PDB file of C-alpha atoms in Angstrom:
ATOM      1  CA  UNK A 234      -3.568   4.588  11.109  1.00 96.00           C
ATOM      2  CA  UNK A 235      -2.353   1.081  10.940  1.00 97.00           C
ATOM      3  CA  UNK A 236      -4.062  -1.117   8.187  1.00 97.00           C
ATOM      4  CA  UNK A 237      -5.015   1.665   5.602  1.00 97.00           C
ATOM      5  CA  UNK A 238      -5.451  -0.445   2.503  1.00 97.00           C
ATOM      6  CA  UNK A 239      -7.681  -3.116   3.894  1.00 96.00           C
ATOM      7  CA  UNK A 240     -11.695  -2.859   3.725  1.00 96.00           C
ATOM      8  CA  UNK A 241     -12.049  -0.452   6.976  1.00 98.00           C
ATOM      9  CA  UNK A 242      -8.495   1.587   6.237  1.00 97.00           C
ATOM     10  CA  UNK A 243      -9.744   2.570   2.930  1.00 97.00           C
ATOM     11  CA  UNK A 244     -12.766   3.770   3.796  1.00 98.00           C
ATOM     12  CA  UNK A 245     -11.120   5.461   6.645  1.00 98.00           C
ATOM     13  CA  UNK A 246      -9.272   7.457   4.050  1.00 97.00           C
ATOM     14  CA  UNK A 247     -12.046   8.150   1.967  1.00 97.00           C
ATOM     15  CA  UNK A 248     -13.928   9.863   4.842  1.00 97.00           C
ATOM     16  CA  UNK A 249     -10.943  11.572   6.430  1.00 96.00           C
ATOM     17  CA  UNK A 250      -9.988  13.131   3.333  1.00 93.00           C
ATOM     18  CA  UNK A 251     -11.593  16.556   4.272  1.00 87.00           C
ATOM     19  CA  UNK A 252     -11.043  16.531   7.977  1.00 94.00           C
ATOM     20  CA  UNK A 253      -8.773  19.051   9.508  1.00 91.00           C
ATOM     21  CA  UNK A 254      -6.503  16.468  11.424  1.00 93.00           C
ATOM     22  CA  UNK A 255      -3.086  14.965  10.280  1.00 94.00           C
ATOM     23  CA  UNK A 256      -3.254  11.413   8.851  1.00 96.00           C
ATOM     24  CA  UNK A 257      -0.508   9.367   8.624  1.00 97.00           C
ATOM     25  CA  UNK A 258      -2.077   6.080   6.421  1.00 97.00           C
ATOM     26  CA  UNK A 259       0.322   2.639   7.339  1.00 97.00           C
ATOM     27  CA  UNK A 260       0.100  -0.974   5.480  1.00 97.00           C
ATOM     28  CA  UNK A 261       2.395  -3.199   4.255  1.00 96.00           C
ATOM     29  CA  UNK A 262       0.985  -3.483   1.644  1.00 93.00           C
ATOM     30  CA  UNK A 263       1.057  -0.732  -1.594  1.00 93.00           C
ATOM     31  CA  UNK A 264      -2.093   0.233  -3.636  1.00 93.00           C
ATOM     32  CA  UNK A 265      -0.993   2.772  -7.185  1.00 91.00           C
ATOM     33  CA  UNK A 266      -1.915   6.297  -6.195  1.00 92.00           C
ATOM     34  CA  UNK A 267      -2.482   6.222  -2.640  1.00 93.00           C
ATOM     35  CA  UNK A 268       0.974   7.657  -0.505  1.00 94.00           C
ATOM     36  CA  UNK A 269       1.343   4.390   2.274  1.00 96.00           C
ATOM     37  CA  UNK A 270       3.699   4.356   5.080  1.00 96.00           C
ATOM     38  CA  UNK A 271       5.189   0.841   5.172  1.00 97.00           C
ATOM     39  CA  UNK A 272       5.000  -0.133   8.937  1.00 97.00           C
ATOM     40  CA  UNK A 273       4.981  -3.723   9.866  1.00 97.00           C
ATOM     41  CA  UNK A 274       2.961  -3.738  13.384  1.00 97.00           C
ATOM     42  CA  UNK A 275       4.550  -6.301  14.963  1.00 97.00           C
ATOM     43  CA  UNK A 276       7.725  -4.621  15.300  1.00 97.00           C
ATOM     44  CA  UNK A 277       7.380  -3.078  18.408  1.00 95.00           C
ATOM     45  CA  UNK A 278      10.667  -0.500  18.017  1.00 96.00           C
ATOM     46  CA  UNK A 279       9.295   0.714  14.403  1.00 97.00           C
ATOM     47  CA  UNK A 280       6.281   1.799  16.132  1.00 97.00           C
ATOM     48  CA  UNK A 281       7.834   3.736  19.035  1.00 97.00           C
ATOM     49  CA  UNK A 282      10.049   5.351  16.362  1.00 97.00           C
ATOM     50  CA  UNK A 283       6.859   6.579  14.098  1.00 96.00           C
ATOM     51  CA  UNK A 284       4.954   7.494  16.987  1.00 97.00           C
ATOM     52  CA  UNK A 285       7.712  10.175  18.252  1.00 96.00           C
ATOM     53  CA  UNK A 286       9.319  11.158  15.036  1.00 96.00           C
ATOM     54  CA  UNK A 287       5.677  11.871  13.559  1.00 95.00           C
ATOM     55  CA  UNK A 288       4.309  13.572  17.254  1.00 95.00           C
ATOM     56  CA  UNK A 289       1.193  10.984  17.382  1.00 97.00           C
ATOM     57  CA  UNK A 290      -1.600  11.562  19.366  1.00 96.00           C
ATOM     58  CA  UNK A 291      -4.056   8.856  18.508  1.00 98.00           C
ATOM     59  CA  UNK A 292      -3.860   6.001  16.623  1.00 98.00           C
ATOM     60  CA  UNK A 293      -6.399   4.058  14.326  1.00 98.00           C
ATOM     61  CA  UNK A 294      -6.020  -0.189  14.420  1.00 98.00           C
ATOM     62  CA  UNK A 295      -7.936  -1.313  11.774  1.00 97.00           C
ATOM     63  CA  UNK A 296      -4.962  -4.423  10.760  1.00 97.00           C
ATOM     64  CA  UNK A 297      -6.267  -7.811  11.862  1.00 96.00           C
ATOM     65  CA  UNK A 298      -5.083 -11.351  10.908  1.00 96.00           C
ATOM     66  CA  UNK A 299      -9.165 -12.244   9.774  1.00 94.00           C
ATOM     67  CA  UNK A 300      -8.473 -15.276   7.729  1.00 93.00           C
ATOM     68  CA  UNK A 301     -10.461 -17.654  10.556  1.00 94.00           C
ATOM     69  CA  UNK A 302      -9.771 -20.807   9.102  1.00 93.00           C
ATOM     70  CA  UNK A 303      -6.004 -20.505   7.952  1.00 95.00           C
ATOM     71  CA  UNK A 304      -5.443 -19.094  11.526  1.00 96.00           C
ATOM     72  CA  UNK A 305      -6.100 -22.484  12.546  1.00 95.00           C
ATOM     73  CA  UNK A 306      -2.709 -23.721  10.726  1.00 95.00           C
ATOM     74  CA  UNK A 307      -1.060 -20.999  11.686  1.00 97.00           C
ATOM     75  CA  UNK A 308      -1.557 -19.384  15.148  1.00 97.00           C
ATOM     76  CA  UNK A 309       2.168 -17.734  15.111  1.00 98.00           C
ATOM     77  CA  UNK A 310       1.214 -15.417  12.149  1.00 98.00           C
ATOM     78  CA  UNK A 311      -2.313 -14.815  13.888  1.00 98.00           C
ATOM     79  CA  UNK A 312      -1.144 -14.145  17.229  1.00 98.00           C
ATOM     80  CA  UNK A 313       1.534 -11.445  16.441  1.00 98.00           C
ATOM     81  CA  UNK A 314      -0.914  -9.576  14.267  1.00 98.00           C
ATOM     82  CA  UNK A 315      -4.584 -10.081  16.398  1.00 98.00           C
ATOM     83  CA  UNK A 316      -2.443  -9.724  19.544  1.00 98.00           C
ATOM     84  CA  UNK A 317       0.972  -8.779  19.755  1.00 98.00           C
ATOM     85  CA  UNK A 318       0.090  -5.752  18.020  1.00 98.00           C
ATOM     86  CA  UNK A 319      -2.352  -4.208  19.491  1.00 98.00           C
ATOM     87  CA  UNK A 320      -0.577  -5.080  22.831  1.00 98.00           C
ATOM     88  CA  UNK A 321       2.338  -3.033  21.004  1.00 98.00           C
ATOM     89  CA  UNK A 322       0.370  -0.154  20.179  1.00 98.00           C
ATOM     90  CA  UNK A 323      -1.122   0.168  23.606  1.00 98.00           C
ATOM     91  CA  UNK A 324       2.127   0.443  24.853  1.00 98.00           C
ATOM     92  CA  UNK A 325       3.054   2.976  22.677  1.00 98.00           C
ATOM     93  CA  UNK A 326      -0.521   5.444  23.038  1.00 98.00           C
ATOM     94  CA  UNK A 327       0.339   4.915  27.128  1.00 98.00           C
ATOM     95  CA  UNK A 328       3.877   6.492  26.494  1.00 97.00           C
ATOM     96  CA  UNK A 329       2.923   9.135  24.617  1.00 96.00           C
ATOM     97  CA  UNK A 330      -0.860   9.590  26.243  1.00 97.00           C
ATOM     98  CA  UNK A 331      -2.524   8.996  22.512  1.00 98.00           C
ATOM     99  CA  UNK A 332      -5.789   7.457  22.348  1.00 98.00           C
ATOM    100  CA  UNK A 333      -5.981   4.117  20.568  1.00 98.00           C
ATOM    101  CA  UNK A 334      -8.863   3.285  19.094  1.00 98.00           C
ATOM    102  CA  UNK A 335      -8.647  -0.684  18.099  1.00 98.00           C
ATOM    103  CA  UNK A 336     -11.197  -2.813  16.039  1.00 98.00           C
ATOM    104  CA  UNK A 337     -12.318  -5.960  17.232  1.00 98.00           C
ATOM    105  CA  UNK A 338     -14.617  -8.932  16.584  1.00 97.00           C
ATOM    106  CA  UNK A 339     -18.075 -10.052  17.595  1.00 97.00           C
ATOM    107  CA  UNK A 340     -16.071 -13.706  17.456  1.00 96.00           C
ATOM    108  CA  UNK A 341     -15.011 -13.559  20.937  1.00 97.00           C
ATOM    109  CA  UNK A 342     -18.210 -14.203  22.114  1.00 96.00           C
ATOM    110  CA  UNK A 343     -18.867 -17.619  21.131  1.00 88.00           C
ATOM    111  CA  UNK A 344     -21.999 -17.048  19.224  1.00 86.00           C
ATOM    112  CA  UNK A 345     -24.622 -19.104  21.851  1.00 87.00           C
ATOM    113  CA  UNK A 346     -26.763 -16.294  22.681  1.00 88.00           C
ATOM    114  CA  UNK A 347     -30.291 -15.573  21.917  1.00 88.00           C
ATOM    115  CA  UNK A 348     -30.156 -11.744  22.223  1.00 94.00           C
ATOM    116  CA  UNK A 349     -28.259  -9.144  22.039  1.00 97.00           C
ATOM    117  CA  UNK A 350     -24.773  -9.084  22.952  1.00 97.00           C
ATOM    118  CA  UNK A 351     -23.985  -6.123  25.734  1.00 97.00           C
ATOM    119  CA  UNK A 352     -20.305  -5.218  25.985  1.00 98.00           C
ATOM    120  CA  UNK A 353     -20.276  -6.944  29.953  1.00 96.00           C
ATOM    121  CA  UNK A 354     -21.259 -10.726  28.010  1.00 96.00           C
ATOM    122  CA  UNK A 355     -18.933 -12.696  29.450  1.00 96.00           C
ATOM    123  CA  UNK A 356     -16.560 -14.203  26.368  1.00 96.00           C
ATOM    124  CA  UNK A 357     -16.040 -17.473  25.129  1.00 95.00           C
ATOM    125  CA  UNK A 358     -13.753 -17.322  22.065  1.00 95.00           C
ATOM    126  CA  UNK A 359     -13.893 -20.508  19.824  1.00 92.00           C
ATOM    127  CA  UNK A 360     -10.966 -21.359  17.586  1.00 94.00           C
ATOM    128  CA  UNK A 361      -7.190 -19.715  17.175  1.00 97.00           C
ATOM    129  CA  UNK A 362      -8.915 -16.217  15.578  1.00 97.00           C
ATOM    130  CA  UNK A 363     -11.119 -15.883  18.079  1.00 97.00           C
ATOM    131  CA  UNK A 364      -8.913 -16.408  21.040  1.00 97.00           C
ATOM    132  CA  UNK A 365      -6.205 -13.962  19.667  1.00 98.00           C
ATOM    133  CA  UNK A 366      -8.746 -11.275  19.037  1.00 98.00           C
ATOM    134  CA  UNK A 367      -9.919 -11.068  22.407  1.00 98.00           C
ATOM    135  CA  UNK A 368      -6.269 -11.775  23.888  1.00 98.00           C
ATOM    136  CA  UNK A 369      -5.203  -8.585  21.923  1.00 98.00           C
ATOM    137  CA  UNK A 370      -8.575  -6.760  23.439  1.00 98.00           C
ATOM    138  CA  UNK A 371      -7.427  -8.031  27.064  1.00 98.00           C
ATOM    139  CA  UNK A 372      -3.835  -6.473  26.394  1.00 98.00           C
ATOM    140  CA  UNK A 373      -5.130  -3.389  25.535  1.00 98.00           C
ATOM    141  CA  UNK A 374      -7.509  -2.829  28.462  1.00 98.00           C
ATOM    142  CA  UNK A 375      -4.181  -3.933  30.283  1.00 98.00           C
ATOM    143  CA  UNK A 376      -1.887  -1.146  29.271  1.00 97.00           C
ATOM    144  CA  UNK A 377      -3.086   1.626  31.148  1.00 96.00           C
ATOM    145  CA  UNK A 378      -4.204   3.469  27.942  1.00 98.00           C
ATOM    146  CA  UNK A 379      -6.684   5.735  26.988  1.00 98.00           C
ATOM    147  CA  UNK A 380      -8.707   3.403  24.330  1.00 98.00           C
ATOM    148  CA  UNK A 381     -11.930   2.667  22.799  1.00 98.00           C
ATOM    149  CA  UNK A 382     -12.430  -1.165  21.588  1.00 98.00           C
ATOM    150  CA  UNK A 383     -14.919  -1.422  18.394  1.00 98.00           C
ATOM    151  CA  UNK A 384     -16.180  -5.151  18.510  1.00 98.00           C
ATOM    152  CA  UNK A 385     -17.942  -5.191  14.981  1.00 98.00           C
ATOM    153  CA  UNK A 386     -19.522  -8.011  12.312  1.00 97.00           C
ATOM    154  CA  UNK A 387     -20.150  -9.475   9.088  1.00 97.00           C
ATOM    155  CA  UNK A 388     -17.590  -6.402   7.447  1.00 98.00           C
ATOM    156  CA  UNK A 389     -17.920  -5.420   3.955  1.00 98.00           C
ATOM    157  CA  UNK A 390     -17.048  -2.496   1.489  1.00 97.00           C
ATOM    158  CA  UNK A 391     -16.492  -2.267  -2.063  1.00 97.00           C
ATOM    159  CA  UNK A 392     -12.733  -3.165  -1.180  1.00 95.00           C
ATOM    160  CA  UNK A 393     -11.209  -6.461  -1.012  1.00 91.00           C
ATOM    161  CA  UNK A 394     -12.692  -9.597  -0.465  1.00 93.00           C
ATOM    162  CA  UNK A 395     -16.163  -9.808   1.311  1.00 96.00           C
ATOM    163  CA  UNK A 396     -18.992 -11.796   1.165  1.00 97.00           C
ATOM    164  CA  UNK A 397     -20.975  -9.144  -0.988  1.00 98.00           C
ATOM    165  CA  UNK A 398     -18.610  -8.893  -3.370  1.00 97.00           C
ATOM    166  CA  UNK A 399     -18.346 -12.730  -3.541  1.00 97.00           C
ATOM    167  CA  UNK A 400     -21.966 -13.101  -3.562  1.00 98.00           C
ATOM    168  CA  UNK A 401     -22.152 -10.607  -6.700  1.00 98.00           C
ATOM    169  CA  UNK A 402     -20.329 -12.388  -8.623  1.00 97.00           C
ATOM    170  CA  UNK A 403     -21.366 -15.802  -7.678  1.00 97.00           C
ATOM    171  CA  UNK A 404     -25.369 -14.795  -8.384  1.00 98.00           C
ATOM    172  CA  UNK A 405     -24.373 -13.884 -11.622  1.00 97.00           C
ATOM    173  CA  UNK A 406     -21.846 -16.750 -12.781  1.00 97.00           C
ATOM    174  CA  UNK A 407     -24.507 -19.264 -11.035  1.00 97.00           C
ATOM    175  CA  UNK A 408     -28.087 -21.008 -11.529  1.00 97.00           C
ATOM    176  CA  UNK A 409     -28.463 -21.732  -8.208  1.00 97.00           C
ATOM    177  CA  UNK A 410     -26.255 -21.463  -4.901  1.00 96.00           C
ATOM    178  CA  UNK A 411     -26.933 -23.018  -1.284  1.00 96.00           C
ATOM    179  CA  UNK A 412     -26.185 -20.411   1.747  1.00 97.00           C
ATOM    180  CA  UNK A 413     -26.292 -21.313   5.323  1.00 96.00           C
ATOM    181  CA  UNK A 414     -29.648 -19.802   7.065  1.00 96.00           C
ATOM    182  CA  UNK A 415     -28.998 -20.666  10.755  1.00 95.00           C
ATOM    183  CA  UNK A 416     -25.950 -18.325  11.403  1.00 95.00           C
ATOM    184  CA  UNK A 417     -27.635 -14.788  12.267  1.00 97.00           C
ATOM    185  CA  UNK A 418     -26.123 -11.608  12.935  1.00 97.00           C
ATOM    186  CA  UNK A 419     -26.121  -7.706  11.144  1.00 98.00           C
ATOM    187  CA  UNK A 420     -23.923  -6.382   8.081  1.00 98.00           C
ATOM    188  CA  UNK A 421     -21.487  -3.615   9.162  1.00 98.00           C
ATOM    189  CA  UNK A 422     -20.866  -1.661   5.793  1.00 98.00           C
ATOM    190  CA  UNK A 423     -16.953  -0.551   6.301  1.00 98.00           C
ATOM    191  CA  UNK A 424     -17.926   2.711   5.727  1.00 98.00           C
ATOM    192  CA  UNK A 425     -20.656   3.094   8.788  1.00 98.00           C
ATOM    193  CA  UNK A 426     -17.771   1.898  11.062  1.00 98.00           C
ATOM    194  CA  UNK A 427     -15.468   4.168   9.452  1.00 98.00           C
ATOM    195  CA  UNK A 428     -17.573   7.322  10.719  1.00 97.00           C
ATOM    196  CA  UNK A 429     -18.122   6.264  13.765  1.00 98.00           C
ATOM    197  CA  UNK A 430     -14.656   5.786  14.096  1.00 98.00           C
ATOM    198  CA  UNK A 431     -13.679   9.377  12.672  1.00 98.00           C
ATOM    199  CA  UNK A 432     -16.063  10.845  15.230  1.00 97.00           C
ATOM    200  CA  UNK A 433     -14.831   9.433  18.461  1.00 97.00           C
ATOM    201  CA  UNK A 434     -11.340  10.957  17.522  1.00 97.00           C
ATOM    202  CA  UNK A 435     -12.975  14.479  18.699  1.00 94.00           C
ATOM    203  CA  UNK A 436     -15.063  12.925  21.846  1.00 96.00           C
ATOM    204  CA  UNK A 437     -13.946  12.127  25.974  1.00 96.00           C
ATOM    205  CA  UNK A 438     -15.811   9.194  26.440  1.00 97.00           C
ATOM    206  CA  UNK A 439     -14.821   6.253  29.026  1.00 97.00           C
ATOM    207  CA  UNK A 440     -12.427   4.110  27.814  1.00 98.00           C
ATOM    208  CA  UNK A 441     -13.637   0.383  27.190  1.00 98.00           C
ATOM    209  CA  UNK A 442     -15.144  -1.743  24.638  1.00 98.00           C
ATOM    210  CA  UNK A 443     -17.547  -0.876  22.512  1.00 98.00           C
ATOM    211  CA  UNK A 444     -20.217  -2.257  20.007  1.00 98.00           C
ATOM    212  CA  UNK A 445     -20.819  -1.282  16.241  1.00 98.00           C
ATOM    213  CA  UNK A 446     -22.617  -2.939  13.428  1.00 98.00           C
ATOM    214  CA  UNK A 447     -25.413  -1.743  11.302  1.00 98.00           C
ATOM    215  CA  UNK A 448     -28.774  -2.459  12.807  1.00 98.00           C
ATOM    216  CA  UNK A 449     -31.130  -5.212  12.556  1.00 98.00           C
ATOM    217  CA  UNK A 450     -31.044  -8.968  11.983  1.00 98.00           C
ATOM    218  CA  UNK A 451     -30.724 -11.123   9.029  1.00 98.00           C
ATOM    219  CA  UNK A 452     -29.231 -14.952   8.356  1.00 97.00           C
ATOM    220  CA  UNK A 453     -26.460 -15.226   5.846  1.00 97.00           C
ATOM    221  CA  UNK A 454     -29.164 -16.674   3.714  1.00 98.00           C
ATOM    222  CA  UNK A 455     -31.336 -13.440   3.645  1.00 98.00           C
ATOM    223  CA  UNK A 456     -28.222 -11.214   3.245  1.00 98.00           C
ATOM    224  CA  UNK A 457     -27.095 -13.345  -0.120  1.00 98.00           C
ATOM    225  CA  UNK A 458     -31.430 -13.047  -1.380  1.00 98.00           C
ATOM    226  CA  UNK A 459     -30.717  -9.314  -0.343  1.00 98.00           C
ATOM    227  CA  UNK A 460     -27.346  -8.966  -2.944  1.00 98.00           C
ATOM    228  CA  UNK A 461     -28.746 -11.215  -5.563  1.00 98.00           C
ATOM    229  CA  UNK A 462     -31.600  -8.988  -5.790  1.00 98.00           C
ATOM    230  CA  UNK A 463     -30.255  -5.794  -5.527  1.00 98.00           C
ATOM    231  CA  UNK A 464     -27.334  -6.925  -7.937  1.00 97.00           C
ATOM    232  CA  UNK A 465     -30.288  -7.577 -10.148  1.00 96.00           C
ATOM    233  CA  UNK A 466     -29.224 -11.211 -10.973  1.00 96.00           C
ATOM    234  CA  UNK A 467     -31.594 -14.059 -10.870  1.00 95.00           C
ATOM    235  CA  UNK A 468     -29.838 -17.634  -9.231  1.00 97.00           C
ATOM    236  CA  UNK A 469     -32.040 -19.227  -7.523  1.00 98.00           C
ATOM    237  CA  UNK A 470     -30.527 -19.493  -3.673  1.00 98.00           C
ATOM    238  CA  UNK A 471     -31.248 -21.986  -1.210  1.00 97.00           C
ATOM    239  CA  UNK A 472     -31.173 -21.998   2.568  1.00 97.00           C
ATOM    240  CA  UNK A 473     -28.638 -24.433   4.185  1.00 96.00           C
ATOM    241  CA  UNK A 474     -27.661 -25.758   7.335  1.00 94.00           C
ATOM    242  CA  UNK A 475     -23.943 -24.791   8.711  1.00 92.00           C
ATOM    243  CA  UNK A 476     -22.867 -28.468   9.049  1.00 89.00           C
ATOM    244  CA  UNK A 477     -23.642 -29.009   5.461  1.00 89.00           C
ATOM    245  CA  UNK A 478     -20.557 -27.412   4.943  1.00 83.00           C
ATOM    246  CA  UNK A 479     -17.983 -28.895   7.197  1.00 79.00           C
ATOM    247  CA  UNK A 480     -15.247 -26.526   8.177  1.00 78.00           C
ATOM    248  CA  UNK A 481     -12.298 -26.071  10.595  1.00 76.00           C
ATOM    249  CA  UNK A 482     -13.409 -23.175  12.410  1.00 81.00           C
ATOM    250  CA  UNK A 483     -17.067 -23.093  14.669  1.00 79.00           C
ATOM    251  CA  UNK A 484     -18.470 -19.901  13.411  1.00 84.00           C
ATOM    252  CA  UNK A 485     -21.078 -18.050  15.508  1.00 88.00           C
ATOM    253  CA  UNK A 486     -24.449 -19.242  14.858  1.00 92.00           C
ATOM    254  CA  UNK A 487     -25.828 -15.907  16.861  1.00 95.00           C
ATOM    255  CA  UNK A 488     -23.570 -12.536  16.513  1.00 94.00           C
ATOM    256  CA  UNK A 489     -26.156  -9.708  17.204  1.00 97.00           C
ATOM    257  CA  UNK A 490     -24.479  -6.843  19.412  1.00 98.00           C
ATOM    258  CA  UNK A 491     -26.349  -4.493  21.362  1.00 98.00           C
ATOM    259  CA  UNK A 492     -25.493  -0.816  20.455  1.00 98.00           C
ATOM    260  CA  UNK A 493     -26.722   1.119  23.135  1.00 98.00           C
ATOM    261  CA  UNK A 494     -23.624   1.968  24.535  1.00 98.00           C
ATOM    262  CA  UNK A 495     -22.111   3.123  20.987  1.00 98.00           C
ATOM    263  CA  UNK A 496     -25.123   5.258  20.331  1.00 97.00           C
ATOM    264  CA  UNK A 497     -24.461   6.705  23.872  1.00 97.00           C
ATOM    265  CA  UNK A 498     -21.370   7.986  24.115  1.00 97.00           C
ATOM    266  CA  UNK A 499     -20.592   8.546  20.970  1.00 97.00           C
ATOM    267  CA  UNK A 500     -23.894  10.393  19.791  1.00 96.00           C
ATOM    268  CA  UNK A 501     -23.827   8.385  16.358  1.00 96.00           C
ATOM    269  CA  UNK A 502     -27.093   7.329  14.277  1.00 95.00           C
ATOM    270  CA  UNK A 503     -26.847   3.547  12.910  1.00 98.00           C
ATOM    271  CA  UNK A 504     -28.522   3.210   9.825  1.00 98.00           C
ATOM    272  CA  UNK A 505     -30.244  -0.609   8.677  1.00 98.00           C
ATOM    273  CA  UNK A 506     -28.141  -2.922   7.071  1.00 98.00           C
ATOM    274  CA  UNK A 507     -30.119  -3.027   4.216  1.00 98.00           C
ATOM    275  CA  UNK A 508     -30.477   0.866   3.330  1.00 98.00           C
ATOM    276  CA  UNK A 509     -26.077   0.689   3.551  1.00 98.00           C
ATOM    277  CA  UNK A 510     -26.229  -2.280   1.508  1.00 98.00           C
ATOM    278  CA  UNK A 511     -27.817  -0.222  -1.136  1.00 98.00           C
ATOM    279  CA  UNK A 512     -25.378   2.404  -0.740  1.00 98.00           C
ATOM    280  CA  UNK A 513     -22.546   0.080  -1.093  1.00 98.00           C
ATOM    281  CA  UNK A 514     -23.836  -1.737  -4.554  1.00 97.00           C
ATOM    282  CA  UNK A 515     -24.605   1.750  -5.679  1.00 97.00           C
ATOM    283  CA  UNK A 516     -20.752   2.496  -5.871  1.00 95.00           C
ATOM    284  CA  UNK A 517     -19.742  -1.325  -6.559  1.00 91.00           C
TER     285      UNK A 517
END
């Protein structure tokens, strides 16, 4: 598993703990107490090497360069992490016949929709983070390797940073805050992906690109209202419009994904981004 102390890798662990398979957790990155396996991802020979001396048979992507608007001012950086990488570790599950299972973005889409997006949507990736995540998606389906793509959203977990645990804190060191309303997609709680994830470890489905977010639909607006309350603060929040805060990147203004496919193959049951929400400021 590349990535294991971001948001998703941690969880990963968390869940995998009691499974009967052989992880092998990878970062660059060190957290006290948990054993990591420094691999560096872009180094294509490193990952040959760990691959054969540790007999992989699948592999876990969950390392992705997600800082959209610093990508901008540096595209090197993003492109050798959201697509040299995975392009890397294709090459690597083809030569040893390992599944890779690689996490993706809802970004590649372009966010003009007004339904649902199926996994056939044609693409139309908007800044340097976008365009690398779906280059690294079109290298994988390249390789010739057995894979499963998990385009996901809005990520959070009581890891990291994330816009609940910024939101937290904010409602609580704040009278009042302004939060865009016309932006709308679903929360994926980290920890949702993470078992659907685990799961398709042990299942033959087609390889290909797949969806996964919690259900439903809310505005970044309604998902702050949704914290605040549950966080039991009181700020008073106010719904914005997206140019009222001028930025580099063009986020998505519509990022629902369809899950039908998901639900499927994989036989998993998506629970409402509000009942995980409670489950994940119950352990924050």
């Amino acid at each position: 598993m590349t990535g294991a102390n971001g948001q998703l890798g941690m969880e990963l662990r968390r869940l995998s703990a009691n499974m009967r398979d052989r992880f092998i957790f990878t970062d660059v990155s060190e957290i006290r107490g948990l054993e990591t396996v420094y691999l560096d991802v872009t180094n294509r020979e490193a990952l040959r090497i760990i691959a054969e001396s540790e007999e992989i048979d699948a592999i876990i992507n969950a390392v992705g360069y997600t800082d959209t608007e610093k990508a901008e001012s540096d595209p090197v950086t993003a492109g050798l992490i959201n697509s040299s990488a995975p392009q890397y570790l294709a090459e690597v599950a083809r030569e040893r016949g390992a599944l890779l299972i690689h996490v993706s973005s809802d970004y590649v889409y372009g966010g003009e929709a007004f339904q649902p997006y199926r996994e056939d949507y044609p693409t139309a990736p908007q800044g340097v983070y976008a365009a690398t995540k779906l280059k690294g998606d079109l290298a994988v389906m390249a390789s010739g390797c057995r894979h499963y793509i998990f385009r996901t959203s809005w990520l959070y977990s009581p890891h990291g940073k994330n816009f609940v645990k910024t939101m937290k804190r904010l409602t609580a060191e704040r009278d009042s805050l302004k939060v865009v309303f016309d932006q709308v997609g679903t929360p994926t709680y980290a920890a949702d992906l993470a078992e659907c994830i685990l799961k398709a470890l042990s299942v033959d489905a087609p390889s290909g690109v797949y969806h996964f977010s919690d259900e439903g639909v809310c505005s970044w607006f309604d998902f702050a209202c949704a914290i605040r309350d549950l966080s039991g603060n009181h700020c008073d929040i106010q719904p914005c419009r997206s140019d009222e805060f001028p930025s580099k990147v063009r986020r998505p203004h519509y990022s629902v994904l369809d899950k039908s496919k998901v639900r499927k193959a994989f036989g998993v049951k998506i629970p409402h981004w509000y009942d995980s929400l409670v489950k994940c400021m119950e352990r924050l």
